[in-house]
Amino acid sequence: MTSAGQAAAPSVAPLLQIEQLTLRFGGLTAVSAVDLQVQPGEIAAVIGPNGAGKTSLFNAITGIYEPTSGTVRLGGQDMVARLTGAQLAQQLLAGLALGVLALLMAAGLDGLWAATIKQQNPQEFSIAQALSDGISYLQAQPRVEARMGRFMAVSFDGQIPLGSAPTREKAQQLRDDVARGLEKGPPYANPQLPQIAAAAATARIVRWLALVVGALLGAAGTHAVWRRQRRTPTSVARLGVARTFQNIRLFHNMTVLENVLVAMDRHLSHSLPWWHASRRGLFLQLSVIIAFLVVLTASTRAMPAADVGVVGSFALLGFLLSSAALLVQVGRRKAFSPADLQLEQLARSKAMELLAFVGLDARAGDLSRNLPYGDQRRLEIARALATEPRLLLLDEPAAGMNPSESVALMQLIRQIKGRGVTVLLIEHHMRVVMGISDRITVLVHGKRIAEGTPEEIRNNPKVIEAYLGTEADAHG
Amino acid sequence: MTTIRQKLGNFGTFEVLALTFLLLYPLFPVLDWGLDAVGQSVRLDRQLVNIFIFGLLALALNIQVGYAGLLQLGIAAFFAIGAITTGVMTVEKYPFQFGFWGSLLVAPIAAAAIGLFLGAPTLRLRGDYLAIVTLGFGEVTRIVLINLENITDGPRGLNPVPEPWLPVAVRELLQGSGGPVEGTLKTMYYIALLLLVAAVVVFTVLEKSRLGRAFVALREDELAASCMGLDPARIKLLAFAGGAALAGAAGCLYATNLTTTAEPNTYDFNYSIMVLCCLIIGGIGSIRGAILGAALLLGFDNVVSPLVTRGLQAVIGGGSDNVLASFTNWKWIVFGSALVAMMRLRPEGLWPEARLQSELREAKDIAEQSQEAL
């Protein structure tokens, strides 16, 4: 990809490319304009004295901190989730829901209910009538209400009676006449009419405003929340970046195996389409159960009592049997469907394989907090590998390890590289860093002061100065 | 024997015995016979229906508080929404008239929808802040329900909520030699019991499934879990909506059993706290604990305390105006002291879940170590 002129330059695109990354907390600049490139398949290291901003850099890469400025790219792509159609639809839907909610609050849900559902005899209910009543209520039109056996034309807020009639049609006629009376003048003109008209006009404006402003605010708010969530630890992890922590952060009260299984979750569930085999069976069974309930409800509503007996009994029996079948099937397993259980078993065998890889398979059933320190570090690595990362970030993997343990760790990191995972690590143990790294970046006070092969770094006067110091400022 | 064990899967002998006892209880109310023999009539099966419904509500809260670690202080709101949706969907004055079975479908959906609406913007809040939001939501819901008088009939409540439709033959079988009241009671008893069993089965499996694992991981270390690709917001929202749905179903049963949606003031803050107390007494995060807590709390309130009152009145004499002879007046003291004693002696609850017990012990160990260090 790159020009052939640069002989020493790597010929493939970098897996991780950090450009001018700055991270500022108030007045403190933890990371300042750092450039870092990690080539696919290599082991890169970041070293530097304590407080040099190494862990902050990791936190910025993994989405825990939002960089103040600069870019982080993985495989040439910005690590920021794109707006998909589904998300856009979700945001618009949230906007619509909030707009309708605001409209209902402005117009009065209670009044709407009284003007629609309560207007009709429940035995002869017509949805079309309720809809037209509802729309005229929301539009603040004068309307017809059933009151005490008669039909009455009333002002939009139901406060001022405009006249009454024995049938709905006549009352509607009356209402229309009164509405027209506004222009016609007497004999229809009610002295309060201009006032009502003005109030109705205001109400209409308020309701439209509520709908529009509510919808806009709702959509904009959801969009803003989504924007803030575009780059979270979750989304970064799902792009293929896994990490371990300087202070071990295992799930202490879970077993060793469960710790690894949690990290496999995204391959077990989230990345699967909703119609995946592990869910299909369950969805089908649930829809059968719901269908029986719907049939039962429909039959008890719509049929004379004698007919309900047959259809209803069948529907009820079907509902009970299908629910019981689902419960028995679920209750005997540790998962919700057979296909789900298969996935789970596959995950378990993969997890055991990973545990064997780090040498912890014999302790799979132990609680992770009962492991010795070195094993906990190895378990964190296994857990990170379980997410099937492209890039693995190791934050001081050798901290607290004795010399023989760190030799084993170096071996393990090389094997991880052998599995095709690119590794970026922070480490203080110089023997480890110099022993396994292909490239080393040196950070001091949040700035990159050197970058190169272990050999170049070892002889770099700036690095020696930073670590050993020329004055009394060194604490490496 | 082994084959039976295998067929039972996740469940032990105790669960099967308890279920058999409860299934047969309305037919052979042995405890009631015993109480009748000493001249006390309580009708334990009637109280058991309430305990089942309360148990369902406790399990609903357990999803949110126990599994997802969200301190929810407004569960009564979702219970009320379930009850009132059932009222609106069934009473004669409205055109829907879905009956019990239809509202058993609609009430959880309505409650879950409102749960999503509340949860989506607020679940980013942590601990105390979420508790305040849900507390406020519970109170606001109650007041809104009172004031939507055209829909909910305000303080009067919607009634009568019809009893569940059953085929005539089944209905007569349940009714037996007793009257229609007996038939209704047995119908509600079995429906509530079956729903509770279904909930227990689902949650037992859920705890062992990968979703259950995700809940534990999130409780233990949310940051580490999200760095492993779990989506905390989504998982919490799922727990919130699931809990709301189950509370809605419990509300549906409650309204049907009571034949009215009751006054919205019934579902007040105290109600939410009572449900939370069920969990604390039984053990937060524990299915069996939640049901035990519901049984103890309601059993104490509705069975033990009337019995003791009657006993006291027989011994001391005097009517209900004698403060000392009315144990009901003392129940809050007993209840409060029991909670204090629980916190002191067994903070993990009476029937805790193993993992949560060890989480609590770990916290205690750390606290003790740091004290020793001082």
Short mmCIF file of C-alpha atoms in Angstrom, two decimals, chain B residues 14-15 51 54-59 62 67 196 200 204 207 274-297 342 346 348-354 356:
data_model
loop_
_atom_site.label_atom_id
_atom_site.label_comp_id
_atom_site.label_asym_id
_atom_site.label_seq_id
_atom_site.Cartn_x
_atom_site.Cartn_y
_atom_site.Cartn_z
CA PHE B 14 -38.01 -30.12 48.18
CA GLU B 15 -39.51 -28.14 45.31
CA ILE B 51 -48.96 -14.86 49.09
CA PHE B 54 -47.04 -11.08 46.41
CA GLY B 55 -44.41 -13.72 45.67
CA LEU B 56 -44.72 -12.96 41.95
CA LEU B 57 -44.29 -9.27 42.71
CA ALA B 58 -41.24 -10.03 44.86
CA LEU B 59 -39.76 -12.09 42.01
CA ASN B 62 -35.82 -9.47 42.31
CA TYR B 67 -30.12 -9.69 39.31
CA LEU B 196 -45.71 -18.59 40.31
CA VAL B 200 -39.77 -19.94 39.37
CA THR B 204 -34.09 -20.82 37.82
CA GLU B 207 -29.82 -17.76 36.52
CA MET B 274 -42.90 -4.05 51.68
CA VAL B 275 -41.91 -5.88 48.50
CA LEU B 276 -38.30 -4.80 48.98
CA CYS B 277 -38.49 -6.10 52.57
CA CYS B 278 -39.63 -9.50 51.25
CA LEU B 279 -36.40 -9.62 49.27
CA ILE B 280 -34.24 -8.44 52.17
CA ILE B 281 -35.74 -10.96 54.55
CA GLY B 282 -35.59 -13.84 52.10
CA GLY B 283 -32.27 -12.90 50.55
CA ILE B 284 -31.75 -10.50 47.65
CA GLY B 285 -31.19 -12.29 44.38
CA SER B 286 -32.63 -15.55 45.61
CA ILE B 287 -35.79 -16.98 44.03
CA ARG B 288 -36.67 -19.17 46.99
CA GLY B 289 -35.80 -16.33 49.35
CA ALA B 290 -38.17 -13.94 47.59
CA ILE B 291 -41.07 -16.35 47.92
CA LEU B 292 -40.15 -17.19 51.51
CA GLY B 293 -40.03 -13.47 52.29
CA ALA B 294 -43.46 -12.93 50.73
CA ALA B 295 -44.87 -15.87 52.68
CA LEU B 296 -43.38 -14.67 55.97
CA LEU B 297 -44.45 -11.07 55.56
CA MET B 342 -31.85 -9.66 60.32
CA ARG B 346 -27.97 -12.57 58.86
CA GLU B 348 -27.66 -12.04 53.40
CA GLY B 349 -31.25 -13.09 54.14
CA LEU B 350 -32.86 -16.29 55.36
CA TRP B 351 -32.49 -18.26 52.17
CA PRO B 352 -29.68 -16.57 50.25
CA GLU B 353 -28.34 -17.44 46.88
CA ALA B 354 -24.85 -18.92 47.23
CA LEU B 356 -24.62 -13.36 46.55
#
